[in-house]
Coordinates of C-alpha atoms in Angstrom, one line a residue:
X1 CA 128.7 101.2 48.8
X2 CA 130.3 101.0 52.2
X3 CA 133.3 103.3 52.9
X4 CA 136.4 103.5 55.0
X5 CA 136.9 106.8 56.8
X6 CA 140.5 107.6 57.5
X7 CA 141.1 110.4 60.1
X8 CA 144.5 111.9 60.9
X9 CA 144.2 113.3 64.5
X10 CA 147.3 115.5 64.1
X11 CA 146.5 117.1 60.7
X12 CA 142.8 117.0 61.4
X13 CA 142.0 115.6 58.0
X14 CA 139.4 113.1 57.0
X15 CA 139.3 111.1 53.8
X16 CA 136.5 108.7 52.7
X17 CA 137.8 105.7 50.7
X18 CA 136.1 103.0 48.7
X19 CA 136.5 99.6 50.4
X20 CA 138.8 97.3 48.5
X21 CA 137.5 94.0 47.4
X22 CA 140.0 92.2 49.7
X23 CA 138.1 93.5 52.7
X24 CA 134.8 92.2 51.6
X25 CA 134.6 89.3 54.0
X26 CA 136.3 91.1 56.9
X27 CA 134.1 92.9 59.5
X28 CA 134.2 93.7 63.2
X29 CA 136.8 91.8 65.0
X30 CA 138.3 90.2 61.9
X31 CA 138.6 93.5 60.1
X32 CA 140.4 95.0 63.1
X33 CA 142.8 92.1 63.2
X34 CA 143.5 92.5 59.4
X35 CA 144.1 96.2 59.6
X36 CA 146.3 95.9 62.7
X37 CA 148.5 93.4 60.8
X38 CA 148.7 95.6 57.7
X39 CA 149.0 99.0 59.3
X40 CA 150.3 98.9 62.8
X41 CA 153.8 97.9 64.0
X42 CA 153.1 95.3 66.7
X43 CA 156.1 96.5 68.6
X44 CA 154.8 100.0 68.8
X45 CA 154.0 101.9 72.0
X46 CA 150.2 101.3 72.4
X47 CA 149.8 105.0 73.5
X48 CA 152.3 106.3 71.0
X49 CA 152.0 107.9 67.6
X50 CA 152.1 104.7 65.7
X51 CA 149.1 102.9 67.1
X52 CA 145.7 103.3 65.5
X53 CA 142.2 103.3 66.9
X54 CA 140.0 101.3 64.6
X55 CA 136.2 101.3 64.8
X56 CA 134.2 98.8 62.7
X57 CA 130.8 97.5 62.0
X58 CA 130.4 93.8 61.5
X59 CA 129.6 92.0 58.2
X60 CA 125.9 92.2 58.9
X61 CA 125.9 95.8 60.1
X62 CA 123.2 97.8 58.5
X63 CA 121.0 94.8 57.7
X64 CA 117.8 93.8 59.4
X65 CA 119.6 91.0 61.3
X66 CA 118.8 91.0 65.0
X67 CA 121.6 92.2 67.3
X68 CA 123.8 93.1 64.3
X69 CA 124.2 96.7 65.5
X70 CA 127.2 96.0 67.7
X71 CA 130.2 98.3 67.1
X72 CA 133.7 97.0 67.5
X73 CA 136.7 99.1 68.7
X74 CA 140.3 98.0 68.4
X75 CA 143.9 98.7 68.3
X76 CA 147.0 97.5 70.1
X77 CA 145.8 97.2 73.7
X78 CA 147.3 99.7 76.2
X79 CA 146.6 97.2 79.0
X80 CA 147.8 93.9 77.5
X81 CA 150.0 94.9 74.6
X82 CA 148.1 92.4 72.4
X83 CA 145.7 92.8 69.5
X84 CA 142.5 94.0 71.0
X85 CA 138.8 94.2 70.0
X86 CA 136.0 95.2 72.3
X87 CA 132.5 95.4 71.0
X88 CA 129.5 97.2 72.4
X89 CA 125.7 97.6 72.0
X90 CA 123.9 100.9 72.1
X91 CA 123.1 103.1 69.1
X92 CA 126.5 103.4 67.5
X93 CA 126.3 100.4 65.3
X94 CA 122.9 101.5 63.9
X95 CA 124.3 104.9 63.2
X96 CA 127.3 103.4 61.5
X97 CA 125.0 101.5 59.1
X98 CA 123.0 104.6 58.3
X99 CA 126.2 106.5 57.5
X100 CA 127.4 103.7 55.1
X101 CA 130.6 103.1 57.1
X102 CA 132.6 99.9 57.2
X103 CA 135.4 101.3 59.3
X104 CA 136.9 104.4 60.8
X105 CA 140.7 104.3 61.2
X106 CA 142.2 107.1 63.4
X107 CA 145.9 107.6 63.2
X108 CA 148.7 109.9 64.4
X109 CA 148.3 112.2 67.5
X110 CA 148.1 116.0 67.9
X111 CA 151.4 117.8 68.4
X112 CA 149.5 120.8 69.7
X113 CA 147.9 118.8 72.5
X114 CA 144.5 120.2 71.6
X115 CA 141.4 118.0 72.2
X116 CA 138.8 117.6 69.5
X117 CA 135.2 116.4 69.0
X118 CA 134.7 114.7 65.7
X119 CA 131.3 114.9 64.1
X120 CA 130.5 112.6 61.3
X121 CA 127.5 113.0 59.0
X122 CA 126.8 111.6 55.5
X123 CA 130.0 112.3 53.5
X124 CA 131.1 115.1 55.9
X125 CA 133.4 115.2 58.9
X126 CA 133.9 118.2 61.2
X127 CA 136.6 118.7 63.8
X128 CA 135.2 120.8 66.6
X129 CA 137.1 122.3 69.5
X130 CA 136.6 120.3 72.7
X131 CA 137.9 122.7 75.3
X132 CA 134.4 123.1 76.9
X133 CA 133.9 119.4 77.1
X134 CA 137.3 118.2 78.4
X135 CA 137.1 117.3 82.1
X136 CA 133.4 116.2 81.8
X137 CA 132.6 112.6 82.6
X138 CA 130.4 110.6 80.2
X139 CA 126.9 111.4 81.6
X140 CA 127.4 115.2 81.8
X141 CA 129.3 115.0 78.5
X142 CA 126.4 113.2 76.7
X143 CA 123.8 115.6 78.1
X144 CA 125.8 118.6 77.0
X145 CA 126.5 117.2 73.5
X146 CA 122.8 116.4 73.0
X147 CA 121.9 119.9 74.1
X148 CA 124.5 121.4 71.7
X149 CA 124.0 119.1 68.7
X150 CA 120.5 117.7 69.0
X151 CA 119.2 114.3 70.1
X152 CA 119.5 112.5 66.7
X153 CA 123.1 111.5 67.4
X154 CA 125.0 108.6 68.7
X155 CA 127.9 109.4 71.0
X156 CA 131.2 107.5 71.4
X157 CA 133.1 109.1 74.2
X158 CA 135.7 108.8 77.0
X159 CA 135.5 110.1 80.5
X160 CA 138.2 111.1 82.9
X161 CA 139.9 107.7 82.8
X162 CA 140.5 107.9 79.1
X163 CA 141.7 111.5 79.4
X164 CA 144.2 110.4 82.1
X165 CA 145.4 107.5 80.0
X166 CA 144.3 104.8 82.5
X167 CA 145.0 101.4 81.0
X168 CA 141.7 100.1 82.4
X169 CA 139.6 102.8 80.6
X170 CA 136.6 102.3 78.3
X171 CA 134.9 103.9 75.4
X172 CA 131.3 104.5 76.2
X173 CA 128.4 104.5 73.7
X174 CA 125.0 106.0 74.2
X175 CA 121.9 103.8 74.5
X176 CA 118.5 104.5 73.1
X177 CA 117.7 106.9 76.0
X178 CA 120.9 108.9 75.3
X179 CA 122.7 107.6 78.3
X180 CA 126.4 106.6 77.9
X181 CA 125.6 103.2 79.5
X182 CA 127.2 100.8 77.0
X183 CA 130.9 100.1 77.4
X184 CA 133.6 98.9 75.0
X185 CA 135.2 97.9 78.2
X186 CA 138.2 95.7 77.9
X187 CA 141.8 96.4 77.1
X188 CA 142.1 100.1 77.9
X189 CA 140.9 101.4 74.5
X190 CA 139.6 104.6 76.2
X191 CA 143.3 105.5 76.8
X192 CA 144.0 104.9 73.1
X193 CA 141.2 107.2 72.1
X194 CA 142.5 109.7 74.7
X195 CA 146.0 109.5 73.3
X196 CA 144.6 110.8 70.0
X197 CA 143.1 113.7 72.0
X198 CA 139.6 112.8 70.9
X199 CA 137.0 113.4 73.6
X200 CA 134.0 112.1 71.6
X201 CA 132.9 111.0 68.2
X202 CA 129.5 112.1 67.1
X203 CA 127.6 110.0 64.6
X204 CA 124.6 111.6 63.0
X205 CA 121.8 109.1 63.4
X206 CA 119.4 110.2 60.7
X207 CA 117.7 108.2 57.9
X208 CA 117.8 104.5 57.5
X209 CA 120.5 102.0 56.7
X210 CA 120.7 101.1 53.1
X211 CA 122.4 97.7 53.2
X212 CA 123.0 95.9 49.9
X213 CA 121.8 92.3 49.5
X214 CA 122.3 89.8 46.7
X215 CA 118.8 88.6 47.5
X216 CA 116.9 90.6 50.2
X217 CA 113.8 88.4 50.2
X218 CA 115.9 85.3 50.8
X219 CA 117.8 87.1 53.6
X220 CA 114.5 88.1 55.3
X221 CA 113.2 84.5 55.1
X222 CA 116.4 83.0 56.5
X223 CA 116.6 85.7 59.2
X224 CA 113.0 84.9 60.2
X225 CA 114.0 81.3 60.8
X226 CA 117.1 82.3 62.7
X227 CA 115.1 84.5 65.0
X228 CA 112.7 81.6 65.6
X229 CA 115.8 79.6 66.7
X230 CA 116.9 82.4 69.1
X231 CA 113.4 82.5 70.7
X232 CA 113.2 78.8 70.9
X233 CA 116.4 78.4 72.8
X234 CA 115.7 78.4 76.6
X235 CA 118.6 80.7 77.4
X236 CA 118.2 83.4 74.8
X237 CA 114.5 83.0 74.5
X238 CA 113.5 82.7 78.2
X239 CA 116.2 83.1 80.8
X240 CA 118.0 86.2 79.5
X241 CA 114.8 88.2 78.8
X242 CA 113.5 87.5 82.3
X243 CA 116.6 87.9 84.5
X244 CA 119.3 89.2 82.2
X245 CA 122.9 87.9 82.6
X246 CA 122.4 88.3 86.4
X247 CA 120.7 85.0 86.2
X248 CA 124.2 83.5 86.1
X249 CA 124.9 84.4 89.8
X250 CA 123.0 81.4 91.2
X251 CA 124.0 79.2 88.4
X252 CA 127.8 79.8 88.7
X253 CA 127.5 79.8 92.5
X254 CA 125.9 76.4 92.3
X255 CA 128.7 75.2 90.0
X256 CA 131.2 76.3 92.6
X257 CA 132.9 78.9 90.3
X258 CA 131.6 82.2 91.6
X259 CA 134.6 84.5 92.3
X260 CA 134.6 85.1 96.1
X261 CA 137.0 87.1 98.2
X262 CA 139.6 87.6 95.4
X263 CA 139.1 84.1 93.9
X264 CA 139.9 82.4 97.2
X265 CA 136.5 80.6 97.2
X266 CA 134.0 79.5 94.6
X267 CA 130.7 79.5 96.5
X268 CA 129.2 82.3 98.6
X269 CA 126.4 81.9 101.1
X270 CA 125.1 85.4 100.3
X271 CA 124.9 84.9 96.5
X272 CA 121.1 85.0 96.5
X273 CA 121.3 88.7 97.6
X274 CA 123.0 89.7 94.4
X275 CA 121.2 87.2 92.1
X276 CA 119.1 88.0 89.0
X277 CA 116.0 86.8 90.8
X278 CA 116.7 89.3 93.6
X279 CA 117.5 92.0 91.1
X280 CA 114.2 91.5 89.2
X281 CA 112.3 91.5 92.5
X282 CA 113.9 94.8 93.7
X283 CA 113.5 96.6 90.3
X284 CA 109.8 95.6 90.0
X285 CA 109.1 97.6 93.2
X286 CA 111.2 100.5 92.1
X287 CA 110.0 101.0 88.6
X288 CA 113.2 99.7 87.0
X289 CA 113.1 97.3 84.0
X290 CA 114.2 93.9 83.1
X291 CA 113.9 92.7 79.5
X292 CA 115.5 95.9 78.1
X293 CA 117.1 96.1 74.7
X294 CA 120.6 97.5 74.6
X295 CA 120.5 98.2 70.9
X296 CA 117.8 98.7 68.2
X297 CA 116.3 95.5 66.8
X298 CA 117.3 93.1 69.5
X299 CA 114.9 90.3 70.1
X300 CA 116.7 88.9 73.2
X301 CA 116.5 92.0 75.5
X302 CA 118.8 90.8 78.2
X303 CA 119.7 94.3 79.5
X304 CA 118.1 96.1 82.5
X305 CA 117.5 99.6 83.8
X306 CA 118.2 100.0 87.5
X307 CA 116.5 102.5 89.8
X308 CA 117.5 103.4 93.3
X309 CA 115.2 103.2 96.4
X310 CA 113.6 106.5 95.4
X311 CA 112.7 105.3 91.9
X312 CA 115.5 107.4 90.3
X313 CA 117.5 106.0 87.3
X314 CA 121.0 104.9 88.3
X315 CA 122.4 102.8 85.5
X316 CA 121.6 100.4 82.7
X317 CA 123.2 97.1 81.7
X318 CA 124.4 95.9 85.0
X319 CA 125.8 92.5 83.9
X320 CA 126.7 89.3 85.7
X321 CA 130.4 90.0 85.5
X322 CA 130.0 93.5 87.0
X323 CA 127.8 92.0 89.8
X324 CA 130.1 89.1 90.7
X325 CA 133.4 90.9 90.5
X326 CA 132.1 93.9 92.5
X327 CA 129.9 91.7 94.7
X328 CA 131.0 88.3 95.8
X329 CA 134.6 88.9 94.8
X330 CA 134.7 91.8 97.3
X331 CA 132.4 90.2 99.9
X332 CA 129.7 92.8 99.3
X333 CA 126.1 91.7 99.0
X334 CA 124.4 95.0 98.2
X335 CA 122.9 95.4 94.7
X336 CA 122.7 99.2 95.4
X337 CA 126.4 99.3 95.9
X338 CA 127.1 97.3 92.7
X339 CA 124.7 99.6 90.7
X340 CA 126.6 102.6 92.1
X341 CA 129.9 101.1 91.0
X342 CA 128.5 100.4 87.6
X343 CA 127.3 104.0 87.2
X344 CA 130.6 105.5 88.4
X345 CA 132.5 103.2 86.0
X346 CA 130.4 104.1 83.0
X347 CA 130.6 107.8 84.0
X348 CA 134.3 108.0 84.5
X349 CA 135.0 105.4 81.8
X350 CA 136.4 102.3 83.7
X351 CA 136.1 98.6 82.9
X352 CA 133.9 97.3 85.7
X353 CA 135.5 93.9 85.5
X354 CA 139.1 95.2 85.9
X355 CA 137.8 97.6 88.6
X356 CA 136.3 94.7 90.6
X357 CA 139.4 92.6 90.3
X358 CA 141.6 95.5 91.3
X359 CA 139.5 96.3 94.3
X360 CA 139.7 92.6 95.2
X361 CA 143.5 92.7 95.1
X362 CA 143.4 95.8 97.3
X363 CA 141.4 93.9 99.8
X364 CA 143.7 90.9 99.6
X365 CA 146.6 93.3 100.2
X366 CA 144.8 94.8 103.3
X367 CA 144.6 98.2 101.8
X368 CA 140.9 98.0 102.8
X369 CA 138.9 95.1 104.3
X370 CA 136.7 92.7 102.4
X371 CA 133.2 93.9 102.6
X372 CA 134.1 97.5 103.0
X373 CA 131.7 99.4 100.7
X374 CA 132.8 102.8 101.7
X375 CA 136.5 101.9 101.3
X376 CA 135.8 100.5 97.8
X377 CA 134.0 103.6 96.7
X378 CA 136.8 105.6 98.1
X379 CA 139.4 103.8 95.9
X380 CA 137.3 104.5 92.8
X381 CA 137.1 108.1 93.9
X382 CA 140.9 108.1 94.1
X383 CA 141.1 107.0 90.5
X384 CA 138.7 109.8 89.6
X385 CA 140.7 112.4 91.5
X386 CA 144.0 111.2 90.0
X387 CA 145.8 110.7 93.3
X388 CA 149.1 108.9 93.3
X389 CA 147.5 105.7 94.3
X390 CA 144.6 106.3 92.1
X391 CA 147.0 106.4 89.1
X392 CA 148.3 103.0 90.2
X393 CA 144.8 101.6 90.4
X394 CA 144.1 103.1 86.9
X395 CA 147.1 101.1 85.5
X396 CA 145.1 97.9 86.2
X397 CA 145.0 94.8 88.4
X398 CA 148.6 93.7 87.7
X399 CA 150.1 97.0 88.5
X400 CA 148.1 97.4 91.7
X401 CA 149.1 93.9 92.9
X402 CA 152.7 94.5 92.2
X403 CA 152.6 97.8 94.2
X404 CA 150.9 96.1 97.1
X405 CA 152.9 92.9 97.0
X406 CA 149.9 90.7 96.4
X407 CA 150.6 87.2 95.1
X408 CA 147.1 86.0 94.2
X409 CA 146.5 88.1 91.0
X410 CA 143.6 87.0 88.8
X411 CA 145.0 88.2 85.4
X412 CA 146.1 86.8 82.0
X413 CA 148.4 88.9 79.8
X414 CA 147.7 91.8 82.2
X415 CA 143.9 91.6 81.9
X416 CA 141.7 90.6 84.8
X417 CA 139.7 87.3 84.6
X418 CA 136.0 87.7 84.1
X419 CA 133.7 86.3 86.8
X420 CA 134.2 82.5 86.3
X421 CA 136.8 80.5 88.3
X422 CA 138.8 78.4 85.8
X423 CA 139.2 75.6 88.4
X424 CA 135.4 75.0 88.3
X425 CA 135.0 75.7 84.5
X426 CA 138.1 74.5 82.9
X427 CA 137.1 75.1 79.3
X428 CA 136.7 78.8 80.1
X429 CA 140.1 78.6 81.8
X430 CA 141.6 77.4 78.5
X431 CA 140.0 80.3 76.8
X432 CA 141.3 82.8 79.3
X433 CA 144.8 81.5 78.9
X434 CA 144.9 81.1 75.1
X435 CA 142.7 83.9 73.8
X436 CA 144.9 86.3 71.9
X437 CA 143.3 89.2 73.7
X438 CA 143.7 88.2 77.3
X439 CA 141.2 86.8 79.8
X440 CA 138.0 87.5 77.8
X441 CA 135.0 85.4 78.8
X442 CA 133.2 86.5 75.6
X443 CA 135.9 84.9 73.5
X444 CA 134.6 81.4 74.4
X445 CA 132.9 80.7 77.7
X446 CA 132.2 77.0 78.2
X447 CA 129.5 77.5 80.8
X448 CA 126.6 75.1 80.1
X449 CA 128.4 73.3 77.3
X450 CA 126.9 69.8 77.0
X451 CA 129.0 66.6 77.0
X452 CA 132.1 67.9 78.8
X453 CA 132.5 67.7 82.6
X454 CA 133.5 71.3 83.6
X455 CA 135.6 70.0 86.5
X456 CA 137.8 67.6 84.5
X457 CA 140.4 68.6 81.9
X458 CA 139.4 66.0 79.3
X459 CA 137.9 67.6 76.2
X460 CA 138.4 71.2 77.4
X461 CA 141.0 72.2 74.9
X462 CA 138.9 71.1 71.9
X463 CA 135.8 72.7 73.5
X464 CA 137.6 76.0 74.1
X465 CA 138.9 76.0 70.5
X466 CA 135.5 75.4 69.0
X467 CA 133.9 78.1 71.2
X468 CA 136.7 80.6 70.4
X469 CA 136.2 80.1 66.7
X470 CA 132.4 80.5 67.1
X471 CA 132.7 83.7 69.1
X472 CA 135.3 85.2 66.7
X473 CA 132.8 84.5 63.9
X474 CA 129.9 86.2 65.8
X475 CA 132.2 89.2 66.6
X476 CA 133.1 89.5 63.0
X477 CA 129.5 89.4 61.9
X478 CA 128.8 92.2 64.4
X479 CA 126.2 90.3 66.3
X480 CA 125.7 89.7 70.1
X481 CA 127.2 86.5 71.3
X482 CA 123.8 85.6 72.9
X483 CA 122.4 85.3 69.4
X484 CA 124.8 82.4 69.0
X485 CA 123.3 80.2 71.7
X486 CA 120.9 78.7 69.1
X487 CA 123.7 77.6 66.8
X488 CA 124.1 74.4 68.8
X489 CA 121.3 73.3 66.6
X490 CA 122.7 72.6 63.1
X491 CA 119.5 73.9 61.5
X492 CA 120.2 77.4 62.8
X493 CA 123.8 77.3 61.5
X494 CA 122.2 76.6 58.1
X495 CA 119.9 79.6 58.5
X496 CA 123.0 81.8 59.2
X497 CA 124.7 80.4 56.1
X498 CA 121.6 81.2 54.1
X499 CA 121.7 84.8 55.5
X500 CA 125.3 85.2 54.4
X501 CA 124.6 83.8 50.9
X502 CA 121.6 86.1 50.5
X503 CA 123.7 89.1 51.7
X504 CA 127.0 88.4 49.8
X505 CA 126.2 85.8 47.2
X506 CA 128.0 82.6 46.5
X507 CA 127.8 79.3 48.3
X508 CA 128.0 79.3 52.1
X509 CA 128.4 76.2 54.3
X510 CA 129.5 75.8 57.9
X511 CA 133.1 75.4 57.0
X512 CA 133.2 78.7 55.1
X513 CA 131.1 80.4 57.8
X514 CA 133.3 79.3 60.8
X515 CA 136.4 80.0 58.7
X516 CA 135.7 83.7 59.3
X517 CA 136.4 83.0 63.0
X518 CA 139.5 81.1 62.2
X519 CA 140.9 83.9 60.1
X520 CA 140.3 86.4 62.8
X521 CA 142.1 84.4 65.5
X522 CA 145.0 83.6 63.2
X523 CA 145.6 87.2 62.4
X524 CA 145.4 88.2 66.1
X525 CA 148.0 85.5 66.9
X526 CA 150.2 86.8 64.1
X527 CA 150.1 90.3 65.5
X528 CA 150.8 89.1 69.0
X529 CA 153.8 87.1 67.8
X530 CA 155.2 90.3 66.3
X531 CA 154.6 92.0 69.7
X532 CA 156.8 89.4 71.4
X533 CA 154.2 87.1 72.8
X534 CA 154.9 83.3 73.0
X535 CA 153.2 80.2 74.2
X536 CA 154.7 81.0 77.6
X537 CA 152.2 83.8 77.9
X538 CA 149.2 81.4 77.5
X539 CA 149.0 80.5 81.2
X540 CA 146.6 81.2 84.0
X541 CA 147.7 82.8 87.3
X542 CA 150.0 80.5 89.2
X543 CA 147.7 80.2 92.2
X544 CA 145.1 78.5 90.0
X545 CA 147.5 75.6 89.5
X546 CA 148.4 75.2 93.1
X547 CA 145.5 76.3 95.3
X548 CA 142.6 73.9 95.5
X549 CA 139.2 75.5 95.1
X550 CA 137.3 73.8 97.9
X551 CA 133.9 74.3 96.3
X552 CA 134.7 71.7 93.7
X553 CA 137.9 70.2 95.1
X554 CA 139.9 71.2 92.0
X555 CA 143.0 72.9 90.7
X556 CA 143.5 73.9 87.1
X557 CA 145.4 71.0 85.7
X558 CA 145.4 71.5 81.9
X559 CA 149.2 71.3 81.2
X560 CA 151.2 73.7 79.1
X561 CA 151.6 71.0 76.4
X562 CA 147.9 70.5 76.3
X563 CA 147.2 74.2 76.3
X564 CA 149.5 74.6 73.2
X565 CA 147.0 72.5 71.2
X566 CA 144.3 75.2 71.6
X567 CA 143.4 77.4 68.6
X568 CA 146.3 75.8 66.5
X569 CA 146.2 78.2 63.5

């Protein structure tokens, strides 16, 4: 039976609880939303005693389902003030399944200001003193913890950004090589973990998952067909394994939606230099790797391992959003620079997207010039050093723009846009504006959606709504969103329904399946309403409505009245 683990960070107690029947069909993002509504005052201080850090496996966690080892982190976001869920690959989800956990709920905060390492094994929790680890960033921390506690562990940790309470800080999870290269990046959840004075959570990664099935053989059969659907899809089966998400650089540039020079342009004549094709070419000569799995059991393998010119490991999982926001958005065409930024962000624990957007605002405000690699690295180093301006940068893109007096600020609800200009991809713009968690591209990206002109507003609200429901479903199952590309084929939706029936029993049809996504979004909206958010917050930055994006001769023209029809539940 799966268990809840409740941890009191002040009293340093841990209690395992049986999972109530009412939580049976909640997992990942939806379970976080349900627990937030039941246990957290939406008006609370996100870095105060009343917020909770919630860590969840998805509904398919622990099963053989491909990509189902994603781990979800949530709470009231220190960055946006909204309900927040950020999920991540790596080894944490697999370890969660082996430990028989459905959720970890961490509450309260230490009055003695002492930091802890929490080590979780089967039916046992230890609170270990963290004095020797505090001050270490994630790479040195992971290496030291593996030296002290062995290699059969998964590490969930924060670097200096989380320790300092930066609102753009991440929680990092170790990959299969033991590197803390996978980030639960968005919403500042590293600061929430830091507020509980928890430097790292160690999950023992021994044994095998012992998932329960109503009919395991039927699950295996349905899953086999679902995997066939993933492999048959040209994106998840061919493009992503070959070039990773970096393949989107040329695609989005061709569309005219590549963020360039702080979202002032949508096409860049140097895009080819930071493209997936260029990345694959460079890494082939350096001994790096494309087609790398970010978690056990993934059949897509869209990640990468990047080496420098000397063939030395730099980072893993350098994604399109990191590349675009720290490349074209800054006027920088060096993949080596971008890889270095990715490594620094993973090490210190910073959201690469918010970092790129913040650096873009600094360039817009003439703090440094566009294209200034040395200056950009210097600003990241200021965050790491905790200078006065570094602390402003660590508060996020909005805070930095306000300090510098910059008017073109690419954020929604305080969170930076991901790397798709809404004027060229209006369905994604609707998602940015109306997603309960801020400008999350993974909440419903309309790139490549058939039948809807990306430059016109017609059909975008309905498209975004359908995509947001589908992504909330996938996040609640604990799967990678790239596994969802194949569900444009109704047959693959049926295979997923069959998997759910074989796992949980009962009759499953598409309405019931996608209803899991609806319940998640509805709960997040309920929490946000209690936190004081209204429809007036569901807007893109003002410049998107008034400045024409010349690459597609477009402004964002979906009206507030039309936007209000998105996710109407």
